[in-house]
Structures are given as structure tokens and as C-alpha cells.
Coordinates of C-alpha atoms and ligand atoms in Angstrom, one line a residue:
X1 CA 0.0 0.0 0.0
X2 CA 1.3 3.4 -0.9
X3 CA 1.6 6.0 1.9
X4 CA -1.0 8.0 0.0
X5 CA -3.5 5.1 0.1
X6 CA -3.0 4.5 3.9
X7 CA -3.5 8.3 4.6
X8 CA -6.7 8.1 2.5
X9 CA -8.1 4.8 3.8
X10 CA -7.4 5.3 7.5
X11 CA -10.6 5.9 9.5
X12 CA -11.4 6.0 13.2
X13 CA -12.6 2.5 13.9
X14 CA -15.0 2.1 16.7
X15 CA -16.2 -1.6 16.2
X16 CA -13.8 -4.4 16.2
X17 CA -13.7 -8.1 15.6
X18 CA -12.9 -10.5 18.4
X19 CA -9.5 -11.4 17.2
X20 CA -6.0 -10.7 18.6
X21 CA -3.3 -8.9 16.9
X22 CA 0.0 -11.0 16.7
X23 CA 3.2 -9.9 18.6
X24 CA 4.8 -9.7 15.1
X25 CA 2.4 -7.0 14.0
X26 CA 2.6 -5.2 17.3
X27 CA 6.4 -5.1 16.7
X28 CA 5.7 -3.6 13.3
X29 CA 3.6 -0.8 14.7
X30 CA 6.1 0.0 17.3
X31 CA 8.8 0.0 14.7
X32 CA 7.0 2.4 12.7
X33 CA 6.6 4.8 15.8
X34 CA 10.2 4.3 16.6
X35 CA 11.5 5.6 13.2
X36 CA 9.6 9.0 13.5
X37 CA 11.4 12.3 13.5
X38 CA 11.7 14.3 16.7
X39 CA 13.2 17.7 17.5
X40 CA 16.9 17.1 18.4
X41 CA 16.2 13.5 17.8
X42 CA 15.0 13.3 21.4
X43 CA 12.5 10.4 20.8
X44 CA 10.7 11.4 24.1
X45 CA 7.7 8.8 23.4
X46 CA 6.8 5.7 25.2
X47 CA 4.1 3.3 23.9
X48 CA 2.6 1.2 26.6
X49 CA 0.8 -1.7 25.0
X50 CA -2.2 -3.2 27.0
X51 CA -3.4 -6.3 25.6
X52 CA -3.9 -8.5 28.5
X53 CA -7.6 -9.2 29.5
X54 CA -7.2 -8.7 33.3
X55 CA -5.6 -5.4 32.7
X56 CA -8.2 -4.3 30.3
X57 CA -10.9 -5.5 32.9
X58 CA -9.1 -3.4 35.5
X59 CA -9.2 -0.2 33.3
X60 CA -12.8 -1.0 32.7
X61 CA -13.7 -1.4 36.4
X62 CA -12.0 1.9 37.1
X63 CA -14.1 3.8 34.4
X64 CA -10.7 5.0 32.8
X65 CA -12.6 5.4 29.5
X66 CA -16.0 6.8 28.8
X67 CA -16.5 4.8 25.6
X68 CA -17.2 1.2 26.0
X69 CA -15.9 0.3 22.4
X70 CA -12.5 0.9 23.7
X71 CA -12.6 -2.6 25.4
X72 CA -13.7 -4.2 22.1
X73 CA -10.3 -3.5 20.5
X74 CA -7.6 -6.1 20.7
X75 CA -5.2 -3.6 22.3
X76 CA -5.0 -0.1 24.1
X77 CA -1.8 1.8 23.5
X78 CA -1.1 4.4 26.1
X79 CA 0.8 7.0 24.3
X80 CA 3.2 8.7 26.6
X81 CA 5.8 11.3 26.3
X82 CA 8.7 12.4 28.9
X83 CA 9.3 16.0 28.7
X84 CA 12.7 15.6 30.5
X85 CA 13.9 13.7 27.4
X86 CA 13.1 16.7 25.1
X87 CA 16.2 18.9 24.5
X88 CA 16.2 22.4 26.0
X89 CA 18.4 24.6 23.6
X90 CA 18.1 27.7 25.7
X91 CA 17.2 28.3 29.3
X92 CA 15.9 31.7 28.5
X93 CA 13.2 30.8 25.9
X94 CA 12.1 27.3 26.8
X95 CA 9.6 27.1 29.7
X96 CA 8.2 23.9 31.3
X97 CA 5.1 24.3 29.1
X98 CA 7.2 24.7 25.9
X99 CA 9.1 21.3 27.0
X100 CA 5.9 19.6 27.4
X101 CA 4.7 21.0 24.0
X102 CA 7.8 19.7 22.3
X103 CA 7.4 16.3 23.8
X104 CA 3.7 16.1 23.0
X105 CA 4.4 17.3 19.3
X106 CA 7.0 14.6 18.9
X107 CA 4.9 11.8 20.3
X108 CA 2.2 12.9 17.7
X109 CA 4.5 12.2 14.8
X110 CA 5.4 8.9 16.2
X111 CA 1.7 8.1 16.7
X112 CA 0.7 8.9 13.3
X113 CA 3.4 6.7 11.9
X114 CA 2.1 4.0 14.0
X115 CA -1.5 4.5 12.9
X116 CA -0.6 4.7 9.1
X117 CA 1.4 1.3 9.4
X118 CA -1.6 -0.1 11.2
X119 CA -3.9 0.8 8.3
X120 CA -1.4 -0.6 5.8
X121 CA -1.5 -3.8 7.8
X122 CA -5.2 -4.1 7.7
X123 CA -5.8 -3.0 11.2
X124 CA -8.2 -0.3 12.5
X125 CA -7.2 2.3 15.0
X126 CA -8.8 5.2 16.9
X127 CA -7.1 7.9 18.9
X128 CA -9.0 8.3 22.2
X129 CA -8.6 11.5 24.1
X130 CA -11.3 11.1 26.6
X131 CA -9.4 9.3 29.2
X132 CA -9.0 9.5 32.9
X133 CA -5.2 10.4 32.9
X134 CA -4.7 10.2 36.6
X135 CA -6.3 6.8 36.9
X136 CA -4.7 5.3 33.8
X137 CA -1.3 6.4 34.9
X138 CA -1.9 4.9 38.4
X139 CA -3.1 1.5 37.0
X140 CA -0.2 1.3 34.5
X141 CA 2.5 2.5 36.8
X142 CA 3.3 5.6 34.5
X143 CA 5.1 8.4 36.5
X144 CA 3.1 11.5 36.8
X145 CA 5.6 13.6 34.9
X146 CA 4.8 11.9 31.6
X147 CA 2.3 13.3 29.3
X148 CA -0.6 11.2 28.2
X149 CA -2.5 13.2 25.8
X150 CA -4.4 10.1 24.3
X151 CA -4.4 6.4 23.9
X152 CA -4.6 4.5 20.5
X153 CA -6.8 1.6 20.4
X154 CA -6.2 -1.0 17.6
X155 CA -7.7 -4.2 16.3
X156 CA -9.3 -5.9 13.3
X157 CA -12.0 -3.6 12.1
X158 CA -15.7 -4.7 12.1
X159 CA -17.0 -1.7 10.3
X160 CA -16.1 0.5 7.2
X161 CA -17.0 4.0 8.1
X162 CA -17.6 6.6 5.5
X163 CA -14.8 9.4 5.3
X164 CA -15.5 12.3 7.6
X165 CA -15.5 15.8 6.2
X166 CA -12.3 17.9 5.8
X167 CA -11.7 21.6 5.1
X168 CA -10.7 22.2 1.4
X169 CA -7.1 23.0 0.4
X170 CA -8.2 26.6 -0.3
X171 CA -9.4 27.0 3.3
X172 CA -6.3 25.4 4.9
X173 CA -3.7 27.2 2.8
X174 CA -4.5 30.8 3.6
X175 CA -5.7 32.9 6.6
X176 CA -8.2 35.5 5.8
Ligands
FMN201 C1 -6.0 13.4 19.6 C2 -7.3 12.7 19.2 C3 -8.3 12.4 20.1 C4 -9.3 11.7 19.8 N1 -10.3 11.3 20.9 C5 -11.5 10.6 20.4 C6 -12.3 10.2 21.5 O1 -12.1 10.4 22.6 N2 -13.3 9.5 21.2 C7 -13.8 9.1 19.9 O2 -14.7 8.5 19.6 N3 -12.9 9.7 18.8 C8 -11.8 10.3 19.1 N4 -10.9 10.8 18.2 C9 -11.2 10.5 16.7 C10 -11.7 11.8 15.9 O3 -13.1 11.9 16.4 C11 -11.7 11.5 14.5 O4 -10.2 11.4 14.1 C12 -12.2 12.6 13.6 O5 -13.7 12.7 13.8 C13 -12.1 12.4 12.0 O6 -12.5 11.1 11.8 P1 -11.6 10.0 10.9 O7 -10.5 9.7 12.0 O8 -12.6 8.8 10.8 O9 -11.1 10.6 9.8 C14 -9.9 11.4 18.5 C15 -8.8 11.9 17.5 C16 -7.6 12.6 17.8 C17 -6.7 12.9 16.8

């Protein structure tokens, strides 16, 4: 599949087959994330894969997610970034918020690599931003300092959603 096709075919998938993703495929996804660019090559991302049924049940019992379809997916990937790994070029212009912005930005590049590779491999994904960050960090033993802007759920799709609307090139290429 060409990159163009993966970009075009990707959809947010909210219905999944009851079928596990093999460890080899999981590795392919993480490899795609690993190769992403990052500011100063800091690679501040961490992808914590949850596929274990007991752990998923624990997240469910603790109401970590609002959407129940999250638990239909074969796996939940907690997408995290460590702002301390991002490189601070100048003490003067880079605040803590700037460092968090940098780490979050780099995480997004790696995440989208993962999502597009998943599309190429016939998997469905959905970013999930509605997540109780405090609880998920506690349950997965993720230190507080990590950003956790979203999780990505992934599995074999059980739906083929239509494309959602996008603003036109005219609109996104100028500021009125
Ligand atoms: C960072 C981020 C967070 C999102 N959070 C949620 C979410 O919590 N629940 C949900 O159903 N979809 C979520 N989405 C999916 C968006 O709604 C979806 O990408 C958008 O409507 C465009 O549809 P498409 O992905 O099928 O092209 C999220 C997407 C992104 C990028």
C-alpha cells in the first residue's frame, strides 16, 4: 500500500472483531513509531501496550474510559511522552510548558506513523482523548511527569466508516 492510500483509507474505527493482533504485528507498529522524526532526535515517546484481558478489565472497572467500544479493541496503547527527554536549547526561551509542547508534538508524529502502518497492515485504530489520565497512569505505573494526551486503540475492524469531512485546500492554505 502506498503512503497516499494509507492516509486516504485510514478511519477512526469504533467496532472491532474479536481477534487478537499477533506480537509480530505489534512489533511492526512500534517499529513504525520508533522511526519517526523528533526535535533534536530526542525520541521522548513511550508506547505502553495493553492487551492482557485482566489489565483491560481493571481499566474498565476503574472507568478509565467513557467509551465502552475501547474494550472491544484487541489492544489499547497508552501514548506517553517524557518532557525531560526533550532537549532544551536555551534556558531563556524554553519554559516547562514549551518542553511539554515539544514532547507532545514529537509523540504525535510517532503516533501517526504507527496509525498509518496499522492501516497498511489491515488494522483499524482510533485515537482516544477522553481518558482519565490520573487513573490510567496509576493503573499502568506511569510516572506523573509523563504526558498522556491520548491512547490509541487497535484491532481488526468490524466496520467500514465513510470518510468524515475535511476543510478544503483553499481554506487550509490561507488565513483570511
Ligand atoms: C487526539 C485525538 C483524540 C481523539 N479522541 C477521540 C475520542 O475520545 N473518542 C472518539 O470516539 N474519537 C476520538 N478521536 C477521533 C476523531 O473523532 C476522528 O479522528 C475525527 O472525527 C475524524 O474522523 P476519522 O479519524 O475517521 O477521519 C480522536 C482523534 C484524535 C486525533
